[in-house]
C-alpha positions as CSV (number, residue, x, y, z in Angstrom):
1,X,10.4,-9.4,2.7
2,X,12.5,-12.6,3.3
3,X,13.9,-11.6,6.1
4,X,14.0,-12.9,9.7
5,X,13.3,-11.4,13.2
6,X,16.1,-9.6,14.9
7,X,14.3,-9.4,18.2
8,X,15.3,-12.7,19.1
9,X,13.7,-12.7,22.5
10,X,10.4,-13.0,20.6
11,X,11.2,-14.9,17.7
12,X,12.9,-17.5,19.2
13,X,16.5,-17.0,17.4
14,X,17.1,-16.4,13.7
15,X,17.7,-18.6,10.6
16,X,18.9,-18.0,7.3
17,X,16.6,-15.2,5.6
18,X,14.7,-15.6,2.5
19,X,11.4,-15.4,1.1
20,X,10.6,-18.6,-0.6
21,X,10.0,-18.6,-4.2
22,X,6.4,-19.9,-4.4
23,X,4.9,-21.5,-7.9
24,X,2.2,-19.6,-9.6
25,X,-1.1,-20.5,-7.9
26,X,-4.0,-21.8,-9.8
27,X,-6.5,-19.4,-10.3
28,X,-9.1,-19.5,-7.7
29,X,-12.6,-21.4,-7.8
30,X,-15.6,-19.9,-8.9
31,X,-17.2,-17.6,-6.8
32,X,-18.7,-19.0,-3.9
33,X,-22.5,-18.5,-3.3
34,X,-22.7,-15.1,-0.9
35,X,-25.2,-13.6,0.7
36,X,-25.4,-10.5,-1.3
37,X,-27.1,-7.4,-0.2
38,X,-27.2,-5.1,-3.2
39,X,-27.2,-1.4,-3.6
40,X,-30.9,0.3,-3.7
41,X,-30.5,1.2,-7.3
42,X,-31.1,-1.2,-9.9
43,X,-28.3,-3.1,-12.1
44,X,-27.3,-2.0,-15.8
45,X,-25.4,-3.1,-18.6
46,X,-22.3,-1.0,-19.7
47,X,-23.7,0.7,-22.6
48,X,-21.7,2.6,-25.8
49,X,-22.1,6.0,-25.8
50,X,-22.3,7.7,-29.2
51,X,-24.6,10.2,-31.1
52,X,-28.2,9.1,-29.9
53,X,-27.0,7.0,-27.5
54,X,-28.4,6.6,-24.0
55,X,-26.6,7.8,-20.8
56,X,-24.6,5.5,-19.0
57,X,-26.4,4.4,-15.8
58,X,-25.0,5.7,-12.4
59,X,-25.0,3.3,-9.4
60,X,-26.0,-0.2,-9.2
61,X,-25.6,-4.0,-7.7
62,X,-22.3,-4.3,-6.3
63,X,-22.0,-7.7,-8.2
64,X,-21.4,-11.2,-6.9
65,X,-18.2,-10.9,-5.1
66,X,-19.4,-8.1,-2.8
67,X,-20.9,-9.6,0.2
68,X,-22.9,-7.8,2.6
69,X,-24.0,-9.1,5.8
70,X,-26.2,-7.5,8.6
71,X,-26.7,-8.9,12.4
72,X,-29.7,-10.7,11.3
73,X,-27.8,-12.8,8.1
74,X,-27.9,-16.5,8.6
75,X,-24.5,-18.4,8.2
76,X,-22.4,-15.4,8.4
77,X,-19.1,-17.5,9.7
78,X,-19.5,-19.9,7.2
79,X,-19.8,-17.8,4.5
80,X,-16.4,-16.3,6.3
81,X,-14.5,-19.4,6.0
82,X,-15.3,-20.4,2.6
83,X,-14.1,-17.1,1.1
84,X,-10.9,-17.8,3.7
85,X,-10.7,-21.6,2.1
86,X,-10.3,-20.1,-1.7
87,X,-8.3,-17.1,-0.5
88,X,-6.0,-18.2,1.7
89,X,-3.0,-19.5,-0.6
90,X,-4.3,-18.1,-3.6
91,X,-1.0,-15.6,-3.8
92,X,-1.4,-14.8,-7.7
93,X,-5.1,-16.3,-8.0
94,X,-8.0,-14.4,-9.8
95,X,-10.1,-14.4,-6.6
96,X,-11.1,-10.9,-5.2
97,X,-13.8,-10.2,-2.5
98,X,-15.0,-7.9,-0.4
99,X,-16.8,-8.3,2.8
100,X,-19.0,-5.1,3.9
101,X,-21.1,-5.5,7.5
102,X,-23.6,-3.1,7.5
103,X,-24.0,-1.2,10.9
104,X,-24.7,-3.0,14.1
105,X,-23.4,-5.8,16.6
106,X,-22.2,-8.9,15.5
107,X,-21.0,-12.0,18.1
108,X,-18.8,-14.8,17.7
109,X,-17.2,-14.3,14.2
110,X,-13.5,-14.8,13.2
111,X,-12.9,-13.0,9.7
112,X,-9.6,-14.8,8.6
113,X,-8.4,-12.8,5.6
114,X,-6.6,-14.3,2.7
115,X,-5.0,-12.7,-0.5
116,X,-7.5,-10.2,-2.4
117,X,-10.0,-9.8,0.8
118,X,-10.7,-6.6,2.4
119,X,-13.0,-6.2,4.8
120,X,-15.1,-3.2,6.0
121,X,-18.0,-2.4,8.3
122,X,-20.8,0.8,6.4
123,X,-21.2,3.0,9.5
124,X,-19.5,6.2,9.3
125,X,-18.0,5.6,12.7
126,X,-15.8,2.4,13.1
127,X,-18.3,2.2,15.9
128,X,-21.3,2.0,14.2
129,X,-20.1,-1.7,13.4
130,X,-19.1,-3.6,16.3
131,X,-17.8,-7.6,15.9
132,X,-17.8,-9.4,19.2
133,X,-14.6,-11.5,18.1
134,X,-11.2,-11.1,15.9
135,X,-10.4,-10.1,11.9
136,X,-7.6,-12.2,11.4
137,X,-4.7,-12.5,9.2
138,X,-2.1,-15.5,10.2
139,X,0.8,-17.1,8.3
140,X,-0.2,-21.4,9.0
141,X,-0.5,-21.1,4.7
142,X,3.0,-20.4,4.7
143,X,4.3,-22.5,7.4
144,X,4.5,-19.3,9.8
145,X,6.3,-17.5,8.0
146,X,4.1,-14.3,7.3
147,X,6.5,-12.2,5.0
148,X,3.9,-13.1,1.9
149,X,0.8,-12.0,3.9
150,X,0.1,-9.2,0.9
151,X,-2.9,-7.8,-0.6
152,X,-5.4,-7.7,2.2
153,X,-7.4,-5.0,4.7
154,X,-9.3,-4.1,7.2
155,X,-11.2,-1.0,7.3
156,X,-13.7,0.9,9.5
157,X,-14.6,-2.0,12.1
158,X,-14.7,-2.1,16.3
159,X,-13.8,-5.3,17.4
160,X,-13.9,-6.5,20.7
161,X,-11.4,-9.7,20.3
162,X,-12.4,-12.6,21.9
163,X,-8.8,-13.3,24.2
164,X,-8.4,-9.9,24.4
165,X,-6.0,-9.2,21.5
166,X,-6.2,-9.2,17.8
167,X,-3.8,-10.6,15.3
168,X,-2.8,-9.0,12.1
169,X,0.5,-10.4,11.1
170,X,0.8,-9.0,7.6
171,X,3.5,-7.9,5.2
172,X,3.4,-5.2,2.7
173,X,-0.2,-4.0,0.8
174,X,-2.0,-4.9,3.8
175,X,-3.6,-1.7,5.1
176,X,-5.4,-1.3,8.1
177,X,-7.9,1.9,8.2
178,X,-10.7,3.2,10.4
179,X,-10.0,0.5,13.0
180,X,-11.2,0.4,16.8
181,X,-9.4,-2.4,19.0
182,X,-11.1,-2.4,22.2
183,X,-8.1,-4.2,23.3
184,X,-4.5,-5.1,21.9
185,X,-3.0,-5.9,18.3
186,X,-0.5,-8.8,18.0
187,X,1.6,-8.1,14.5
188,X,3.8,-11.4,14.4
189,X,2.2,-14.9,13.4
190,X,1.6,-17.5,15.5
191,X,5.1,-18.8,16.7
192,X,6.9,-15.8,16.0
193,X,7.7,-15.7,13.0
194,X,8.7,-13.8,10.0
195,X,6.7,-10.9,9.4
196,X,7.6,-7.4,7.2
197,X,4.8,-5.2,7.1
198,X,2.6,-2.6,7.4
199,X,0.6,0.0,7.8
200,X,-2.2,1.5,10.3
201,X,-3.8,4.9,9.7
202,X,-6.9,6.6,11.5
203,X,-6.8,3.6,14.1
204,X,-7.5,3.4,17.7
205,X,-5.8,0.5,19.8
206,X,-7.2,0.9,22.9
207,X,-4.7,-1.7,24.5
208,X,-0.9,-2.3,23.6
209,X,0.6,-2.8,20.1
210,X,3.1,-5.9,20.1
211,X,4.6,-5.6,16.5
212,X,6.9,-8.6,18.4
213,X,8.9,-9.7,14.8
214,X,7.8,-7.1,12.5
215,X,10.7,-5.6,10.9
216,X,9.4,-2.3,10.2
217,X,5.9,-0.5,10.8
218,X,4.5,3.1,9.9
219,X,1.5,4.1,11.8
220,X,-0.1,7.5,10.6
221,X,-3.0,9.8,12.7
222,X,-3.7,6.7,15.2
223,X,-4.2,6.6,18.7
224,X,-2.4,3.6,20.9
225,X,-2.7,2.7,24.6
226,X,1.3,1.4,24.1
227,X,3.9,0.3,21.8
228,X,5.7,-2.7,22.6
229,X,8.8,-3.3,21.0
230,X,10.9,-2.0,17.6
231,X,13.5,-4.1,15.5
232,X,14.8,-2.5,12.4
233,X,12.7,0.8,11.6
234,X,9.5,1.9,13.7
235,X,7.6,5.2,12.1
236,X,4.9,7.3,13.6
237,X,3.1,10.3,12.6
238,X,0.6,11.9,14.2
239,X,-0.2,9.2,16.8
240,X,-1.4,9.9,20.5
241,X,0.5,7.7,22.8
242,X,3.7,6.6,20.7
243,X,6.7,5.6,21.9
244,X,9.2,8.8,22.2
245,X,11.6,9.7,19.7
246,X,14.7,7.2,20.1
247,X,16.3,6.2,16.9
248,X,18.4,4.0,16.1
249,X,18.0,2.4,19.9
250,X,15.1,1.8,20.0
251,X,15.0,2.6,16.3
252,X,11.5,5.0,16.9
253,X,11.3,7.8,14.5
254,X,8.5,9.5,15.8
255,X,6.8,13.0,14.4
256,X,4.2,14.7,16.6
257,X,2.1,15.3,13.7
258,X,1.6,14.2,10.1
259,X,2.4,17.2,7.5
260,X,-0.6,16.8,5.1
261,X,-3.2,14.3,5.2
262,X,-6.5,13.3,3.9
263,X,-8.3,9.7,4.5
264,X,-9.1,7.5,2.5
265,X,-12.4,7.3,0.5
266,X,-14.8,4.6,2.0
267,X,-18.5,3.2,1.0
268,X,-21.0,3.6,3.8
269,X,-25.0,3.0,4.3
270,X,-27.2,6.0,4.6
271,X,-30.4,4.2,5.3
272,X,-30.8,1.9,2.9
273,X,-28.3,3.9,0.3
274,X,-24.9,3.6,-0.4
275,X,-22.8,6.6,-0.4
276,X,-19.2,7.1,-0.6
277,X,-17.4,9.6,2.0
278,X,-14.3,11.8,1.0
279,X,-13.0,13.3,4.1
280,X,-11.3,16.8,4.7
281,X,-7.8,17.3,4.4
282,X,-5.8,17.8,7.8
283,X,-2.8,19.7,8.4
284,X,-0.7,18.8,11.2
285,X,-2.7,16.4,11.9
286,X,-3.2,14.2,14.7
287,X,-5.5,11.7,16.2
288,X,-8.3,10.4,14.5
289,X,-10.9,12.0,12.2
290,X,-13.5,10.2,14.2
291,X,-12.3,10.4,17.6
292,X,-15.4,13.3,18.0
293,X,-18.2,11.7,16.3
294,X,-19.1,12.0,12.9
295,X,-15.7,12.7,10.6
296,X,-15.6,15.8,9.0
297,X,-16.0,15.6,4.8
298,X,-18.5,15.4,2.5
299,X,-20.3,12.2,0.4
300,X,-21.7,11.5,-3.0
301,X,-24.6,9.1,-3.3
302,X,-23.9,6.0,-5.7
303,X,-25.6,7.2,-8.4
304,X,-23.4,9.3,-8.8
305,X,-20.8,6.7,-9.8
306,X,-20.5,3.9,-12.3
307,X,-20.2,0.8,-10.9
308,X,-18.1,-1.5,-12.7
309,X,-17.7,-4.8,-13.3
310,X,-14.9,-6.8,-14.5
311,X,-15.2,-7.3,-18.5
312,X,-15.9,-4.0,-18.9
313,X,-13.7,-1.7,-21.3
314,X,-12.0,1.2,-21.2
315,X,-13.9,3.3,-23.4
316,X,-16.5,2.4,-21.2
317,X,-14.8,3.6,-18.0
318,X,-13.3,6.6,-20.0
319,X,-17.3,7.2,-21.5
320,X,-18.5,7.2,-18.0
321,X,-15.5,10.0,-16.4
322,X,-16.6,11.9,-19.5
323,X,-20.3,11.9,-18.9
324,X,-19.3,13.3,-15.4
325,X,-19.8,9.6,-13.4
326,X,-16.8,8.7,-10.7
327,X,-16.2,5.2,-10.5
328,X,-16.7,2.6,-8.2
329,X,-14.7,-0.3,-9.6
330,X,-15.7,-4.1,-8.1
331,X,-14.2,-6.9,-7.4
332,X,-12.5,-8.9,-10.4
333,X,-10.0,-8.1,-13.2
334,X,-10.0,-5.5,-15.5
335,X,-8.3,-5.7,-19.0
336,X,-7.2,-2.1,-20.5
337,X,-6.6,-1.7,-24.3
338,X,-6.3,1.7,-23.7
339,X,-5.7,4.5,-20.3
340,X,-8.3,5.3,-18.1
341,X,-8.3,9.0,-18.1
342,X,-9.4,11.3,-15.8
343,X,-9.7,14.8,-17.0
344,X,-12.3,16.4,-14.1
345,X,-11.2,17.9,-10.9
346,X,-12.8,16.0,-8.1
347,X,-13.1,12.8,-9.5
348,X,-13.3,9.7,-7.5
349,X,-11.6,6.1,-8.8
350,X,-12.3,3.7,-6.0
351,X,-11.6,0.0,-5.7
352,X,-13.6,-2.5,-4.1
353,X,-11.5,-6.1,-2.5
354,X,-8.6,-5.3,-4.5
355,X,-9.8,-4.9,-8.4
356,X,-7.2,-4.5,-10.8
357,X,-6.0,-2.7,-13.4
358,X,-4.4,-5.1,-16.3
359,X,-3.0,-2.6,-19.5
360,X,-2.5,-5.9,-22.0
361,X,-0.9,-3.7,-24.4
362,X,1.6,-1.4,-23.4
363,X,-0.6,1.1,-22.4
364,X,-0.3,3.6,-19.4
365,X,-2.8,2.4,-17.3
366,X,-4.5,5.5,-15.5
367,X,-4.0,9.0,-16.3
368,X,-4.8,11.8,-14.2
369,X,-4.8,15.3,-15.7
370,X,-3.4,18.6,-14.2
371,X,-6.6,19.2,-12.2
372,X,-7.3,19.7,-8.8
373,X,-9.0,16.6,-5.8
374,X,-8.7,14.0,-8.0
375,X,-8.6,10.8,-5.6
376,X,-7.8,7.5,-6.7
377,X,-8.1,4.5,-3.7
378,X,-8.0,0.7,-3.4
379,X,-6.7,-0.7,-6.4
380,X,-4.1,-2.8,-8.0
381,X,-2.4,-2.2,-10.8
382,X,-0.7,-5.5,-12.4
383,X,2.0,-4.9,-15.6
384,X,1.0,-6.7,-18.4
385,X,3.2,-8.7,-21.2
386,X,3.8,-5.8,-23.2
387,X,6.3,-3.0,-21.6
388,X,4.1,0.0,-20.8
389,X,6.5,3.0,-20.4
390,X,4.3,4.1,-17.2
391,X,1.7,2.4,-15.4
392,X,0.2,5.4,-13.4
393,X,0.7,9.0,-14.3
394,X,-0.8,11.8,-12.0
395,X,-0.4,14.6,-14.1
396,X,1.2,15.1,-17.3
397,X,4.7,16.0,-18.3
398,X,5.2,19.4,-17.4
399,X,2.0,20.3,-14.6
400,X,2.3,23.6,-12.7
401,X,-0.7,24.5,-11.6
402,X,-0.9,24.7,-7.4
403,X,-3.0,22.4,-6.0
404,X,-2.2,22.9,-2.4
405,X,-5.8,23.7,-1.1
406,X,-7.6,20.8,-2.7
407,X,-4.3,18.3,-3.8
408,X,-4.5,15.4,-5.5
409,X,-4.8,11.7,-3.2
410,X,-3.4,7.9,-4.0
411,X,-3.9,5.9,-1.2
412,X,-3.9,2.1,-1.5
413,X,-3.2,2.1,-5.0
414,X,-0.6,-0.9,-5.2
415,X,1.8,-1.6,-8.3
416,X,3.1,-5.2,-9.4
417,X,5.5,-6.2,-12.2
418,X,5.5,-10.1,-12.9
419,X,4.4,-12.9,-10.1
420,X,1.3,-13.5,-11.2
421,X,2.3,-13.7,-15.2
422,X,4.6,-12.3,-17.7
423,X,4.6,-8.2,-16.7
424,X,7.2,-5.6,-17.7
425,X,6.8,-1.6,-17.3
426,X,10.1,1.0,-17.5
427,X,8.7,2.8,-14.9
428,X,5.5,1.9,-12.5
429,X,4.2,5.3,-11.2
430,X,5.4,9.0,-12.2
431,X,3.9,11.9,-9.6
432,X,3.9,15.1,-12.2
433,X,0.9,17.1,-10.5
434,X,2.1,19.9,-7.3
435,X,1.2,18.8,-3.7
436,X,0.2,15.3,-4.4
437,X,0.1,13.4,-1.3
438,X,0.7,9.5,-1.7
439,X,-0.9,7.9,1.2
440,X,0.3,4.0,1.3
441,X,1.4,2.2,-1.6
442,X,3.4,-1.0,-2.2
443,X,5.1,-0.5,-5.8
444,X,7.0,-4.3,-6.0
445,X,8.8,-5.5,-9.2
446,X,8.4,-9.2,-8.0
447,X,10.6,-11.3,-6.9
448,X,9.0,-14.6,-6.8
449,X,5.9,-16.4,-8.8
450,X,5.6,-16.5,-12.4
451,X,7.3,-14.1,-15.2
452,X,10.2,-13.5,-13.3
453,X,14.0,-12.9,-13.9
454,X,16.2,-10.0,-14.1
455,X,15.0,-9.5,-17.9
456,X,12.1,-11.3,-17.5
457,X,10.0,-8.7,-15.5
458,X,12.4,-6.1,-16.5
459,X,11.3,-2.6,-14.8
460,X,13.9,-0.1,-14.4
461,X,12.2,2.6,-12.2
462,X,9.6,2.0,-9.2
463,X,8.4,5.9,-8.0
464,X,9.4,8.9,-10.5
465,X,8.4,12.5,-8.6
466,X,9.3,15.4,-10.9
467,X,6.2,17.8,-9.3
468,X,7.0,19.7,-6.8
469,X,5.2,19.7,-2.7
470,X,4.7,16.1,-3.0
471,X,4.6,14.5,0.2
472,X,4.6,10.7,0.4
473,X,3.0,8.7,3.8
474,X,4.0,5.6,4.3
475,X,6.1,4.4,0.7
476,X,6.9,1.0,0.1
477,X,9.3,0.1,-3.0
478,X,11.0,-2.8,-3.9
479,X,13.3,-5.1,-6.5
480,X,13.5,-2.8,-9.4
481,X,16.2,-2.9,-12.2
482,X,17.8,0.8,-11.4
483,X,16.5,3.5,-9.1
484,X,13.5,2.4,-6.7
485,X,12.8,6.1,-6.3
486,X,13.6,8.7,-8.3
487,X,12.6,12.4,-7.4
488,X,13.5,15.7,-8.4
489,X,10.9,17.7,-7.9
490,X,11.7,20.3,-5.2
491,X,10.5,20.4,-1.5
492,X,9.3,16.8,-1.4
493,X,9.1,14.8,1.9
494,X,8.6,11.2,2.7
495,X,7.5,9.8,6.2
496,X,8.6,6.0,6.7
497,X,10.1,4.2,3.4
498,X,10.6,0.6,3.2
499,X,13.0,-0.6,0.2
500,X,14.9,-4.1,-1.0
501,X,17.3,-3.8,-4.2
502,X,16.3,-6.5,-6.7
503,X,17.7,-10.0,-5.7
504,X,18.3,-11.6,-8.7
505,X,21.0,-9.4,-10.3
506,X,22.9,-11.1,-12.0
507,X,26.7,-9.7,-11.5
508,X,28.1,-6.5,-10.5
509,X,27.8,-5.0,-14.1
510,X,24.4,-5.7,-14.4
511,X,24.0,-2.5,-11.4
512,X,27.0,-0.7,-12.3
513,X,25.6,2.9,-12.7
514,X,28.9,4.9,-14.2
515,X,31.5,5.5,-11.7
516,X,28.8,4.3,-9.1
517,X,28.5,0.5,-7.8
518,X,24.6,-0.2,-7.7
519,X,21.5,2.3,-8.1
520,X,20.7,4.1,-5.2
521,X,17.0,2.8,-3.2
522,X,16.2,6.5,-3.0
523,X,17.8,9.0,-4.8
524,X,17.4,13.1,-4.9
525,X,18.3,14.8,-8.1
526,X,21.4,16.7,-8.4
527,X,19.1,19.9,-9.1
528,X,17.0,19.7,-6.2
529,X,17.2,22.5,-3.4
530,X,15.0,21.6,-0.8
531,X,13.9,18.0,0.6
532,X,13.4,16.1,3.5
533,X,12.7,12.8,4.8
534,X,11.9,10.8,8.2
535,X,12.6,6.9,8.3
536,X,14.0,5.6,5.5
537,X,15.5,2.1,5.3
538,X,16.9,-0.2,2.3
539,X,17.9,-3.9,2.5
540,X,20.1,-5.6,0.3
541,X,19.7,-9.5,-0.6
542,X,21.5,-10.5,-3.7
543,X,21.6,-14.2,-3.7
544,X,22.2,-14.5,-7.2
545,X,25.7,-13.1,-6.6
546,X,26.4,-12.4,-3.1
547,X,29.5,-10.4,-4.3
548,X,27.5,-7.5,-5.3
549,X,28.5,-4.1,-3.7
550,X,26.2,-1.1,-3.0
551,X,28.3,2.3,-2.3
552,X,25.0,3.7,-0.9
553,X,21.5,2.8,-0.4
554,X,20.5,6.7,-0.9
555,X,21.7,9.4,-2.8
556,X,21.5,13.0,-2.5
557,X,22.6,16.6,-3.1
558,X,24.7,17.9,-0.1
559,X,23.5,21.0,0.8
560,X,21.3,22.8,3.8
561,X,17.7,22.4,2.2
562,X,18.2,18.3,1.6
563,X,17.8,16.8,5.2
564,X,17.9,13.3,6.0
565,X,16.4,11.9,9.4
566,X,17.1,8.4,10.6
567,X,18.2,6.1,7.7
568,X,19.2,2.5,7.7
569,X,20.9,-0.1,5.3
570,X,20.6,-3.9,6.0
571,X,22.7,-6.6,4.1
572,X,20.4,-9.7,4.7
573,X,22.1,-12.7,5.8
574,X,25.6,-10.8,4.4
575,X,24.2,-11.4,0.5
576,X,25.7,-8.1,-0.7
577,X,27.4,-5.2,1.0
578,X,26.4,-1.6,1.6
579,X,29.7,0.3,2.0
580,X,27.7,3.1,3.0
581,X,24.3,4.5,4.1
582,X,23.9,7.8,1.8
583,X,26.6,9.4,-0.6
584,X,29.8,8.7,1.6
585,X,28.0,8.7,4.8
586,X,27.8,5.9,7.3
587,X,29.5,2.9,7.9
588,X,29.2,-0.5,5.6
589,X,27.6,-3.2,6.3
590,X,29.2,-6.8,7.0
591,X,29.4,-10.1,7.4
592,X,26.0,-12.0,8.0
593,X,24.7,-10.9,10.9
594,X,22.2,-8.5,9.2
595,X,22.6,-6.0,11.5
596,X,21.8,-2.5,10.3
597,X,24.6,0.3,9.7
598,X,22.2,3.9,10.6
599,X,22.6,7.5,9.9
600,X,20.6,9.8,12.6
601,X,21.2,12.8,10.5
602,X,22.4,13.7,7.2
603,X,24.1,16.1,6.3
């Protein structure tokens, strides 16, 4: 996001808003010595299945860039601020870690998290992992200015922070899971400054939120002691003690309970064994899952996944799914030649510190069949050079079948076109399969870094939904060529969506969509009959040509079943116009006072 505070009381006043375009960054060091606790079970190499070929082996060392610390570990905040050292600028680096602290009490530690570092304690309770001090995330790298603080987390920890509040000024792909404050949360940098995030889900804050600068927030099945302050677009779902329902002064959209929902997969130690834990699905949920105790769900030990490790292929991955194996993918890269396809119900795909996905040749990069529980978590998947026509697909063309008892989950599974290299896709993720639920995601055709320019990174769609009963938590979609999000299948809903048309546009012809000026952020089909969504807000920045008009940021049928609640259209620092907020409805933006124009109902 480039844009600035509008709560000038705590950012000190405005300036002109835009997200400086960075330089590629140099791909990070070597990985730095850890102290590395591996799993139980003992490492193999990826093997070739064929006739008379041996198994491949389920579970395994978590590999070199999974570090796992316990009370006892020596040189714990060291280690810490070495990882933070390479991390920290590395914006389009090759670095990715993770940092798991095994259950127990730890004193006097700051964990200040860079780009591709997530962070999580192995208790099955956030309270099972205690740190005596503060996970941090900060914008000094980018002179206070935390708009770029992406690709990051922080997931099942208590922390007691050491001044009584705890800092995560972050921007989008930046989830925070599982979390116990035993105090407050500060979401604005040091100074106040820029900040565009984010995301909280099955959190406790036991003290007051103070978003302070953030533009927008959606917090999902959470418990706060108090909300502070809102300035564009605050969502909640679900969460005990939010701020009442207010919109647009203070802009709080808040639902009493989340529709559909169903954590996040998440490693954890069961003695001396890693397992993974797939919790229930809720409905109407509220609170969270841990609140009593133990969280209700079931596990599967680590053998029963392969664990992979960057240079492995994808008839590897595909061999392993096929032998029956989930998989448990590490930190590091991953080059595709070919889709990962998941063809069993139930299957797990889960990403450790941020690995990616890389189809080099114009390949989808996961499929997911028609099948039911499928759950894919904690992965990036980065376009390559050659245009891919889709980079995720759950479900193919066509799926029917009803998977409303057992539905399939994508949750942290984050989509990039260009920045980090030469990347191009026509459309980034397509929902086919009934009732999936999309639980966080940041799909970004980039707007700064390397391999990028209107044709450059070209990448016409962001979100295509043609199943029907898809529900989508917390969906954040930005800069693409045409539509952002395109859905027509019936009786979708969205809670909270965060949206910027692409910048660097070159003229008005280059969005002209018929009769139409500019592609609707969010548009409905023509067809669909019944759909509804809570907190929804575009922002338009064209600073290529500042002339550029929007008529609408979204676009829908008009008629009973389509219901609208609480939208908003920005024009940031007056570099294009909305001239209204959906169809004809709502009143245009203008000048330069980025102000938004809001529509509490529609139709």
């Amino acid at each position: 996001m480039p844009t600035p505070p509008t709560d000038r009381t705590a950012s000190g006043g405005s300036a002109l808003p835009r997200r400086t375009v960075l330089t590629t960054m140099a791909g990070a060091a070597a990985a730095a010595p850890g102290l590395l606790t591996p799993s139980t079970a003992v490492a193999a190499a990826p093997a070739r299945r064929g006739r008379g070929r041996a198994p491949l082996p389920g579970g395994g060392d978590l590999g070199p860039r999974v570090l796992v610390f316990d009370p006892a570990t020596p040189g714990i905040q060291a280690t810490l601020d070495r990882v933070f050292k390479e991390q920290e600028s590395a914006q389009f680096g090759t670095g990715r870690y993770a940092l798991l602290f095994k259950p127990g009490t730890y004193h006097g530690l700051n964990a200040q998290l860079g780009f591709y570092t997530s962070i999580a304690g192995l208790g099955l309770s956030p309270d099972d992992t205690t740190i005596n001090g503060d996970v941090t995330v900060d914008a000094g790298w980018f002179g206070g200015n935390a708009t770029q603080n992406f690709w990051r987390s922080a997931e099942n920890l208590a922390l007691v922070p050491v001044n009584g509040t705890n800092r995560w000024a972050v921007a989008q792909a930046a989830p925070f899971r599982r979390m116990h404050i035993r105090g407050g949360l500060n979401l604005a940098p040091d100074g106040y400054g820029w900040a565009s995030g984010g995301y909280i889900a099955d959190s406790r804050i036991d003290g007051t939120v103070s978003p302070y600068s953030q533009q927008q927030w959606y917090t999902r099945d959470s418990v706060v002691g108090g909300w502070r302050n809102a300035v564009w677009n605050m969502v909640f779902s679900g969460v005990e003690g939010a701020p009442a329902q207010s919109f647009p002064d203070p802009p709080y959209t808040t639902l009493h309970t989340t529709p559909v929902s169903r954590e996040k997969p998440f490693l954890y130690l069961d003695g001396a064994g890693y397992r993974v834990f797939l919790p229930e699905k809720r409905v109407d949920a509220r609170g969270t899952t841990w609140g009593g105790g133990t969280p209700r769900g079931t596990s599967l030990p680590l053998t029963r996944f392969y664990v992979a490790r960057p240079g492995v292929t994808a008839e590897t991955l595909n061999a392993a799914l096929a032998q029956g194996l989930h998989l448990l993918l590490t930190p590091g890269i991953y080059h595709l030649d070919r889709p990962v396809e998941v063809n069993r119900a139930d299957t797990v795909v889960l990403g450790l510190g941020y690995a990616t996905l890389v189809p080099d040749n114009g390949v989808t990069a996961l499929k997911v069949a028609d099948v039911d529980g499928v759950r894919l978590a904690g992965f990036l998947i980065d376009a390559g050079p050659v245009n891919s026509p889709t980079l995720l697909e759950v479900g193919p063309p066509g799926a029917s079948a009803d998977h409303s008892a057992n539905p399939v989950t994508v949750q942290d599974v984050f989509i990039r076109i260009g920045g980090a290299g030469p990347g191009r896709a026509t459309t980034s993720m397509v929902i086919n399969s009934r009732h999936t639920i999309v639980d966080h995601t940041w799909v970004w055709r980039a707007d700064h870094g390397s391999g990028v320019g209107w044709e450059t990174n070209r990448a016409d769609y962001g979100v295509r939904v043609d199943g029907d009963d898809v529900l989508a938590t917390g969906l954040f979609v930005e800069h693409f060529n045409k539509y952002d999000v395109q859905w027509s299948g019936e009786r979708g809903r969205t809670v909270f969506f965060q949206n910027e048309k692409a910048y660097d546009a070159p003229d008005q012809a280059a969005v002209q969509n018929g009769d139409t000026q500019g592609y609707a952020a969010y548009r409905v089909a023509d067809s669909v009959t019944a759909h509804e969504g809570w907190g929804l807000g575009s922002y338009c920045y064209y600073n290529v040509d500042p002339s550029i008009r929007q008529d609408h940021g979204f676009a829908a049928p008009r008629r009973a079943g389509v219901a609208f609640h609480h939208l908003l259209v920005v024009s940031l620092g007056g570099k294009g116009q909305y001239e209204h907020v959906i169809n004809d409805t709502g009143a245009a933006t203008s000048g330069s006072a980025t102000v938004p124009s809001t529509v509490v109902s529609y139709p």
